[in-house]
PDB file of C-alpha atoms in Angstrom:
ATOM      1  CA  GLU A   1      19.649   5.825  11.665  1.00 80.00           C
ATOM      2  CA  ASP A   2      16.704   6.025   9.297  1.00 85.00           C
ATOM      3  CA  LYS A   3      13.564   4.498  10.723  1.00 90.00           C
ATOM      4  CA  VAL A   4       9.834   4.247  10.193  1.00 94.00           C
ATOM      5  CA  VAL A   5       7.537   3.553  13.131  1.00 96.00           C
ATOM      6  CA  GLN A   6       3.959   2.428  12.749  1.00 97.00           C
ATOM      7  CA  SER A   7       1.203   2.310  15.318  1.00 96.00           C
ATOM      8  CA  PRO A   8      -0.716   0.494  16.445  1.00 96.00           C
ATOM      9  CA  LEU A   9       1.037  -2.766  15.642  1.00 95.00           C
ATOM     10  CA  SER A  10      -2.295  -4.535  15.588  1.00 96.00           C
ATOM     11  CA  LEU A  11      -5.909  -3.481  15.527  1.00 96.00           C
ATOM     12  CA  VAL A  12      -9.194  -5.364  15.655  1.00 97.00           C
ATOM     13  CA  VAL A  13     -12.424  -3.594  14.739  1.00 97.00           C
ATOM     14  CA  HIS A  14     -15.893  -4.485  13.551  1.00 97.00           C
ATOM     15  CA  GLU A  15     -17.034  -4.256   9.980  1.00 97.00           C
ATOM     16  CA  GLY A  16     -18.297  -0.764   9.232  1.00 97.00           C
ATOM     17  CA  ASP A  17     -15.941   0.968  11.646  1.00 97.00           C
ATOM     18  CA  THR A  18     -13.470   3.630  10.555  1.00 97.00           C
ATOM     19  CA  VAL A  19      -9.797   3.117  11.339  1.00 98.00           C
ATOM     20  CA  THR A  20      -6.771   5.369  11.348  1.00 98.00           C
ATOM     21  CA  LEU A  21      -3.308   3.911  11.000  1.00 98.00           C
ATOM     22  CA  ASN A  22      -0.290   5.957  11.976  1.00 97.00           C
ATOM     23  CA  CYS A  23       3.183   6.235  10.561  1.00 97.00           C
ATOM     24  CA  SER A  24       6.016   8.418  11.804  1.00 96.00           C
ATOM     25  CA  TYR A  25       9.394   8.587  10.177  1.00 93.00           C
ATOM     26  CA  GLU A  26      12.927   9.738  10.752  1.00 89.00           C
ATOM     27  CA  VAL A  27      14.479   9.568   7.329  1.00 81.00           C
ATOM     28  CA  THR A  28      17.419  11.625   6.176  1.00 80.00           C
ATOM     29  CA  ASN A  29      16.812  13.449   2.915  1.00 82.00           C
ATOM     30  CA  PHE A  30      13.208  12.362   2.822  1.00 85.00           C
ATOM     31  CA  ARG A  31      11.716  12.067  -0.628  1.00 85.00           C
ATOM     32  CA  SER A  32       8.349  10.327  -0.352  1.00 89.00           C
ATOM     33  CA  LEU A  33       6.203   8.151   1.861  1.00 93.00           C
ATOM     34  CA  LEU A  34       4.609   4.967   0.598  1.00 94.00           C
ATOM     35  CA  TRP A  35       1.725   2.879   1.875  1.00 97.00           C
ATOM     36  CA  TYR A  36       1.290  -0.780   0.975  1.00 96.00           C
ATOM     37  CA  LYS A  37      -1.289  -3.442   1.792  1.00 97.00           C
ATOM     38  CA  GLN A  38      -0.017  -6.962   2.419  1.00 95.00           C
ATOM     39  CA  GLU A  39      -2.436  -9.857   2.575  1.00 92.00           C
ATOM     40  CA  LYS A  40      -0.969 -13.280   2.013  1.00 81.00           C
ATOM     41  CA  LYS A  41       2.147 -12.619   0.002  1.00 80.00           C
ATOM     42  CA  ALA A  42       3.417  -9.582  -1.872  1.00 88.00           C
ATOM     43  CA  PRO A  43       2.761  -6.051  -0.629  1.00 93.00           C
ATOM     44  CA  THR A  44       0.566  -4.162  -3.048  1.00 93.00           C
ATOM     45  CA  PHE A  45       1.011  -0.444  -3.571  1.00 93.00           C
ATOM     46  CA  LEU A  46      -1.627   1.931  -2.196  1.00 96.00           C
ATOM     47  CA  PHE A  47      -0.325   5.493  -2.091  1.00 94.00           C
ATOM     48  CA  MET A  48       2.734   7.601  -2.587  1.00 92.00           C
ATOM     49  CA  LEU A  49       2.848  10.939  -0.760  1.00 93.00           C
ATOM     50  CA  THR A  50       5.360  13.655  -1.431  1.00 89.00           C
ATOM     51  CA  SER A  51       3.658  16.898  -0.408  1.00 85.00           C
ATOM     52  CA  SER A  52       2.284  17.958   2.933  1.00 88.00           C
ATOM     53  CA  GLY A  53      -1.422  18.443   3.406  1.00 88.00           C
ATOM     54  CA  ILE A  54      -2.571  16.953   0.124  1.00 88.00           C
ATOM     55  CA  GLU A  55      -4.904  14.037   0.669  1.00 92.00           C
ATOM     56  CA  LYS A  56      -4.669  11.046  -1.601  1.00 94.00           C
ATOM     57  CA  LYS A  57      -7.869   9.073  -1.913  1.00 95.00           C
ATOM     58  CA  SER A  58      -8.833   5.748  -3.387  1.00 95.00           C
ATOM     59  CA  GLY A  59     -12.327   4.560  -2.635  1.00 96.00           C
ATOM     60  CA  ARG A  60     -12.677   4.126   1.111  1.00 97.00           C
ATOM     61  CA  LEU A  61      -8.950   4.621   1.689  1.00 98.00           C
ATOM     62  CA  SER A  62      -7.270   7.962   2.094  1.00 97.00           C
ATOM     63  CA  SER A  63      -3.903   9.161   3.274  1.00 97.00           C
ATOM     64  CA  ILE A  64      -2.204  12.414   4.109  1.00 96.00           C
ATOM     65  CA  LEU A  65       1.326  13.493   4.919  1.00 94.00           C
ATOM     66  CA  ASP A  66       2.604  16.072   7.392  1.00 93.00           C
ATOM     67  CA  LYS A  67       6.239  16.795   6.532  1.00 86.00           C
ATOM     68  CA  LYS A  68       6.642  19.212   9.412  1.00 89.00           C
ATOM     69  CA  GLU A  69       5.657  16.635  12.000  1.00 88.00           C
ATOM     70  CA  LEU A  70       7.173  13.746  10.007  1.00 91.00           C
ATOM     71  CA  PHE A  71       3.904  11.879  10.113  1.00 94.00           C
ATOM     72  CA  SER A  72       1.362  10.217   7.896  1.00 96.00           C
ATOM     73  CA  ILE A  73      -1.997   8.576   8.472  1.00 97.00           C
ATOM     74  CA  LEU A  74      -3.971   6.061   6.494  1.00 98.00           C
ATOM     75  CA  ASN A  75      -7.733   6.155   6.967  1.00 98.00           C
ATOM     76  CA  ILE A  76     -10.132   3.412   6.017  1.00 98.00           C
ATOM     77  CA  THR A  77     -13.818   4.196   6.294  1.00 97.00           C
ATOM     78  CA  ALA A  78     -16.698   1.715   6.391  1.00 97.00           C
ATOM     79  CA  THR A  79     -14.279  -1.161   6.825  1.00 97.00           C
ATOM     80  CA  GLN A  80     -14.997  -4.542   5.254  1.00 97.00           C
ATOM     81  CA  THR A  81     -13.608  -7.983   6.069  1.00 96.00           C
ATOM     82  CA  GLY A  82     -11.564  -7.757   2.870  1.00 95.00           C
ATOM     83  CA  ASP A  83      -9.623  -4.888   4.408  1.00 97.00           C
ATOM     84  CA  SER A  84      -8.031  -7.337   6.844  1.00 97.00           C
ATOM     85  CA  ALA A  85      -4.323  -7.231   6.083  1.00 96.00           C
ATOM     86  CA  VAL A  86      -1.000  -5.852   7.209  1.00 96.00           C
ATOM     87  CA  TYR A  87      -0.585  -2.216   6.206  1.00 97.00           C
ATOM     88  CA  LEU A  88       2.997  -1.183   5.619  1.00 97.00           C
ATOM     89  CA  CYS A  89       4.387   2.315   5.632  1.00 96.00           C
ATOM     90  CA  ALA A  90       7.738   3.107   4.032  1.00 94.00           C
ATOM     91  CA  GLY A  91       9.961   6.136   3.642  1.00 92.00           C
ATOM     92  CA  THR A  92      12.033   6.803   0.567  1.00 88.00           C
ATOM     93  CA  LEU A  93      15.365   8.546   0.815  1.00 82.00           C
ATOM     94  CA  ASN A  94      16.113  11.287  -1.677  1.00 74.00           C
ATOM     95  CA  ARG A  95      19.593   9.911  -1.941  1.00 70.00           C
ATOM     96  CA  ASP A  96      19.415   6.781  -4.092  1.00 75.00           C
ATOM     97  CA  ASP A  97      15.692   6.133  -3.476  1.00 78.00           C
ATOM     98  CA  LYS A  98      16.360   3.523  -0.826  1.00 85.00           C
ATOM     99  CA  ILE A  99      13.053   2.395   0.731  1.00 89.00           C
ATOM    100  CA  ILE A 100      12.794   1.759   4.481  1.00 91.00           C
ATOM    101  CA  PHE A 101       9.750  -0.035   5.863  1.00 94.00           C
ATOM    102  CA  GLY A 102       8.041   0.057   9.226  1.00 95.00           C
ATOM    103  CA  LYS A 103       6.910  -3.122  10.977  1.00 95.00           C
ATOM    104  CA  GLY A 104       3.373  -2.744   9.737  1.00 96.00           C
ATOM    105  CA  THR A 105      -0.050  -2.580  11.357  1.00 97.00           C
ATOM    106  CA  ARG A 106      -1.969  -5.844  11.352  1.00 96.00           C
ATOM    107  CA  LEU A 107      -5.626  -4.964  10.859  1.00 97.00           C
ATOM    108  CA  HIS A 108      -8.352  -7.522  11.455  1.00 97.00           C
ATOM    109  CA  ILE A 109     -11.946  -6.726  10.614  1.00 97.00           C
ATOM    110  CA  LEU A 110     -14.587  -8.766  12.429  1.00 96.00           C
ATOM    111  CA  PRO A 111     -17.776  -9.506  10.495  1.00 93.00           C
TER     112      PRO A 111
ATOM    113  CA  ASP B   1       1.915 -11.565 -16.348  1.00 54.00           C
ATOM    114  CA  THR B   2       4.301  -8.608 -16.608  1.00 69.00           C
ATOM    115  CA  GLY B   3       4.799  -8.085 -12.889  1.00 91.00           C
ATOM    116  CA  VAL B   4       7.813  -8.942 -10.754  1.00 95.00           C
ATOM    117  CA  SER B   5       8.484 -12.665 -10.830  1.00 96.00           C
ATOM    118  CA  GLN B   6      10.356 -14.664  -8.209  1.00 97.00           C
ATOM    119  CA  ASP B   7      11.506 -18.236  -8.347  1.00 97.00           C
ATOM    120  CA  PRO B   8      11.140 -20.532  -6.544  1.00 97.00           C
ATOM    121  CA  ARG B   9       8.062 -19.677  -4.514  1.00 95.00           C
ATOM    122  CA  HIS B  10       9.047 -22.057  -1.747  1.00 96.00           C
ATOM    123  CA  LYS B  11      12.354 -23.606  -0.781  1.00 97.00           C
ATOM    124  CA  ILE B  12      13.078 -26.077   1.993  1.00 97.00           C
ATOM    125  CA  THR B  13      16.726 -26.789   2.598  1.00 97.00           C
ATOM    126  CA  LYS B  14      18.889 -28.442   5.171  1.00 97.00           C
ATOM    127  CA  ARG B  15      21.097 -26.332   7.376  1.00 97.00           C
ATOM    128  CA  GLY B  16      24.479 -25.807   5.784  1.00 97.00           C
ATOM    129  CA  GLN B  17      23.277 -26.011   2.196  1.00 97.00           C
ATOM    130  CA  ASN B  18      23.522 -23.174  -0.301  1.00 98.00           C
ATOM    131  CA  VAL B  19      20.409 -21.713  -1.901  1.00 98.00           C
ATOM    132  CA  THR B  20      19.894 -19.305  -4.773  1.00 98.00           C
ATOM    133  CA  PHE B  21      16.790 -17.281  -5.545  1.00 98.00           C
ATOM    134  CA  ARG B  22      15.953 -15.481  -8.744  1.00 98.00           C
ATOM    135  CA  CYS B  23      14.025 -12.279  -9.360  1.00 98.00           C
ATOM    136  CA  ASP B  24      12.829 -10.995 -12.720  1.00 97.00           C
ATOM    137  CA  PRO B  25      11.773  -7.351 -12.393  1.00 96.00           C
ATOM    138  CA  ILE B  26       9.251  -5.502 -14.496  1.00 94.00           C
ATOM    139  CA  SER B  27      11.008  -5.204 -17.829  1.00 91.00           C
ATOM    140  CA  GLU B  28      11.665  -1.462 -18.052  1.00 88.00           C
ATOM    141  CA  HIS B  29      12.525  -1.041 -14.371  1.00 91.00           C
ATOM    142  CA  ASN B  30      16.088  -0.017 -13.640  1.00 91.00           C
ATOM    143  CA  ARG B  31      15.951  -0.355  -9.845  1.00 93.00           C
ATOM    144  CA  LEU B  32      15.761  -3.700  -8.042  1.00 95.00           C
ATOM    145  CA  TYR B  33      15.477  -4.286  -4.297  1.00 95.00           C
ATOM    146  CA  TRP B  34      15.823  -7.346  -2.096  1.00 96.00           C
ATOM    147  CA  TYR B  35      14.090  -7.524   1.281  1.00 96.00           C
ATOM    148  CA  ARG B  36      13.686 -10.188   3.937  1.00 96.00           C
ATOM    149  CA  GLN B  37      10.519 -10.487   5.964  1.00 95.00           C
ATOM    150  CA  THR B  38       9.868 -12.615   9.032  1.00 93.00           C
ATOM    151  CA  LEU B  39       6.559 -13.166  10.750  1.00 88.00           C
ATOM    152  CA  GLY B  40       5.171 -10.039  12.342  1.00 85.00           C
ATOM    153  CA  GLN B  41       7.833  -7.774  10.897  1.00 89.00           C
ATOM    154  CA  GLY B  42       7.970  -5.388   8.000  1.00 92.00           C
ATOM    155  CA  PRO B  43      10.276  -6.006   5.047  1.00 94.00           C
ATOM    156  CA  GLU B  44      13.890  -5.591   6.102  1.00 93.00           C
ATOM    157  CA  PHE B  45      16.217  -4.045   3.536  1.00 92.00           C
ATOM    158  CA  LEU B  46      18.955  -6.331   2.234  1.00 94.00           C
ATOM    159  CA  THR B  47      20.392  -4.727  -0.878  1.00 95.00           C
ATOM    160  CA  TYR B  48      19.483  -2.873  -4.033  1.00 94.00           C
ATOM    161  CA  PHE B  49      20.698  -2.322  -7.570  1.00 94.00           C
ATOM    162  CA  GLN B  50      20.534   0.452 -10.089  1.00 92.00           C
ATOM    163  CA  ASN B  51      20.834  -1.397 -13.387  1.00 93.00           C
ATOM    164  CA  GLU B  52      23.753  -3.777 -12.779  1.00 93.00           C
ATOM    165  CA  ALA B  53      25.394  -1.711 -10.042  1.00 93.00           C
ATOM    166  CA  GLN B  54      24.862  -2.788  -6.444  1.00 92.00           C
ATOM    167  CA  LEU B  55      24.309   0.455  -4.528  1.00 90.00           C
ATOM    168  CA  GLU B  56      24.258  -0.759  -0.964  1.00 88.00           C
ATOM    169  CA  LYS B  57      24.276  -3.925   1.070  1.00 89.00           C
ATOM    170  CA  SER B  58      22.758  -3.926   4.526  1.00 89.00           C
ATOM    171  CA  ARG B  59      25.180  -4.138   7.405  1.00 83.00           C
ATOM    172  CA  LEU B  60      22.853  -6.766   8.835  1.00 75.00           C
ATOM    173  CA  LEU B  61      23.816  -9.130   6.046  1.00 78.00           C
ATOM    174  CA  SER B  62      26.604 -11.534   6.769  1.00 82.00           C
ATOM    175  CA  ASP B  63      29.173 -12.516   4.195  1.00 90.00           C
ATOM    176  CA  ARG B  64      27.098 -15.619   3.518  1.00 94.00           C
ATOM    177  CA  PHE B  65      24.694 -13.472   1.507  1.00 95.00           C
ATOM    178  CA  SER B  66      25.507 -12.240  -1.962  1.00 94.00           C
ATOM    179  CA  ALA B  67      23.418 -10.742  -4.725  1.00 96.00           C
ATOM    180  CA  GLU B  68      24.072 -10.056  -8.376  1.00 95.00           C
ATOM    181  CA  ARG B  69      22.363  -8.396 -11.279  1.00 96.00           C
ATOM    182  CA  PRO B  70      24.856  -9.107 -14.024  1.00 91.00           C
ATOM    183  CA  LYS B  71      23.061  -7.649 -17.029  1.00 88.00           C
ATOM    184  CA  GLY B  72      20.866  -5.167 -15.281  1.00 86.00           C
ATOM    185  CA  SER B  73      17.787  -7.318 -15.738  1.00 92.00           C
ATOM    186  CA  PHE B  74      17.176 -10.346 -13.496  1.00 96.00           C
ATOM    187  CA  SER B  75      18.891 -10.685 -10.133  1.00 97.00           C
ATOM    188  CA  THR B  76      19.968 -13.584  -7.976  1.00 97.00           C
ATOM    189  CA  LEU B  77      20.313 -13.765  -4.208  1.00 97.00           C
ATOM    190  CA  GLU B  78      22.520 -16.530  -2.851  1.00 97.00           C
ATOM    191  CA  ILE B  79      22.768 -17.677   0.736  1.00 96.00           C
ATOM    192  CA  GLN B  80      25.694 -19.920   1.546  1.00 96.00           C
ATOM    193  CA  ARG B  81      25.824 -22.337   4.471  1.00 96.00           C
ATOM    194  CA  THR B  82      22.231 -21.638   5.439  1.00 97.00           C
ATOM    195  CA  GLU B  83      21.250 -21.375   9.093  1.00 95.00           C
ATOM    196  CA  GLN B  84      17.853 -21.787  10.697  1.00 95.00           C
ATOM    197  CA  GLY B  85      17.759 -18.056  11.315  1.00 94.00           C
ATOM    198  CA  ASP B  86      17.738 -17.515   7.568  1.00 96.00           C
ATOM    199  CA  SER B  87      14.203 -18.900   7.394  1.00 97.00           C
ATOM    200  CA  ALA B  88      12.074 -16.042   6.118  1.00 96.00           C
ATOM    201  CA  MET B  89      10.223 -14.672   3.117  1.00 96.00           C
ATOM    202  CA  TYR B  90      12.612 -13.090   0.626  1.00 97.00           C
ATOM    203  CA  LEU B  91      10.929 -10.339  -1.341  1.00 97.00           C
ATOM    204  CA  CYS B  92      12.109  -8.691  -4.515  1.00 97.00           C
ATOM    205  CA  ALA B  93      10.793  -5.368  -5.752  1.00 96.00           C
ATOM    206  CA  SER B  94      11.475  -3.180  -8.751  1.00 94.00           C
ATOM    207  CA  SER B  95      10.848   0.404  -9.728  1.00 91.00           C
ATOM    208  CA  LEU B  96      11.641   2.900 -12.445  1.00 88.00           C
ATOM    209  CA  ILE B  97      13.883   5.641 -11.177  1.00 81.00           C
ATOM    210  CA  THR B  98      13.719   8.890 -13.118  1.00 77.00           C
ATOM    211  CA  ASN B  99      14.198  12.521 -12.218  1.00 71.00           C
ATOM    212  CA  ARG B 100      10.606  12.644 -10.989  1.00 67.00           C
ATOM    213  CA  PRO B 101       9.770  11.409  -7.475  1.00 58.00           C
ATOM    214  CA  ASN B 102       7.731   8.431  -8.672  1.00 61.00           C
ATOM    215  CA  THR B 103       9.490   5.845  -6.647  1.00 64.00           C
ATOM    216  CA  GLU B 104       6.800   3.355  -5.824  1.00 83.00           C
ATOM    217  CA  ALA B 105       8.203  -0.150  -5.925  1.00 90.00           C
ATOM    218  CA  PHE B 106       6.287  -3.195  -7.085  1.00 92.00           C
ATOM    219  CA  PHE B 107       6.822  -6.467  -5.299  1.00 95.00           C
ATOM    220  CA  GLY B 108       7.045 -10.057  -6.411  1.00 95.00           C
ATOM    221  CA  GLN B 109       5.252 -12.863  -4.602  1.00 94.00           C
ATOM    222  CA  GLY B 110       8.354 -13.716  -2.637  1.00 95.00           C
ATOM    223  CA  THR B 111      10.360 -16.854  -1.994  1.00 97.00           C
ATOM    224  CA  ARG B 112       9.633 -18.524   1.313  1.00 96.00           C
ATOM    225  CA  LEU B 113      12.758 -20.203   2.655  1.00 97.00           C
ATOM    226  CA  THR B 114      12.605 -22.810   5.380  1.00 97.00           C
ATOM    227  CA  VAL B 115      15.881 -24.096   6.769  1.00 97.00           C
ATOM    228  CA  VAL B 116      15.539 -27.371   8.668  1.00 96.00           C
TER     229      VAL B 116
END
């Protein structure tokens, strides 16, 4: 069964800290890995990763994929209270581009 | 606003009633997904369409759930004889599937269903 597992499920840190969110996957015919940020309502797209070892970066956020270990991390440096959200990881199957989500990591940044 | 649009945003219904939700994807997107999300969980796959063809329906879905995308544009999700366990956020997403691996999906704001 295809699955995506995220850890930790929740995390509380102080503003300015750096956090690393983990995502492991067991997806048949893996095509890509997606990261989303979900605040109140709709998940918003952050990154899509298809190749191992190539870091994607957007401001204070960065992500990398390890296709050998079936693993990805999302790093957030110099966290701000606005980073508080649920971060979702998802795997895309090569067959039919079905997208499978993990349960998410709930991140709370204390001021 | 040219993003994914869902209607209604909120729905409260009595147990046993039927409800229907609508999703309008981004206009050029050929792929449409439906997910259900409950508190503390990630989006759970329900079904998806490529144009008007329904590709897969989750085994978790009972026969009370049905989805259509008759003209390959908007989609509807119907729940018959609602139960309290159906209370959740129903999310729709769309993407453009091509030969390139650019399969990020864009989500609508969701329809929050409360069954009382």
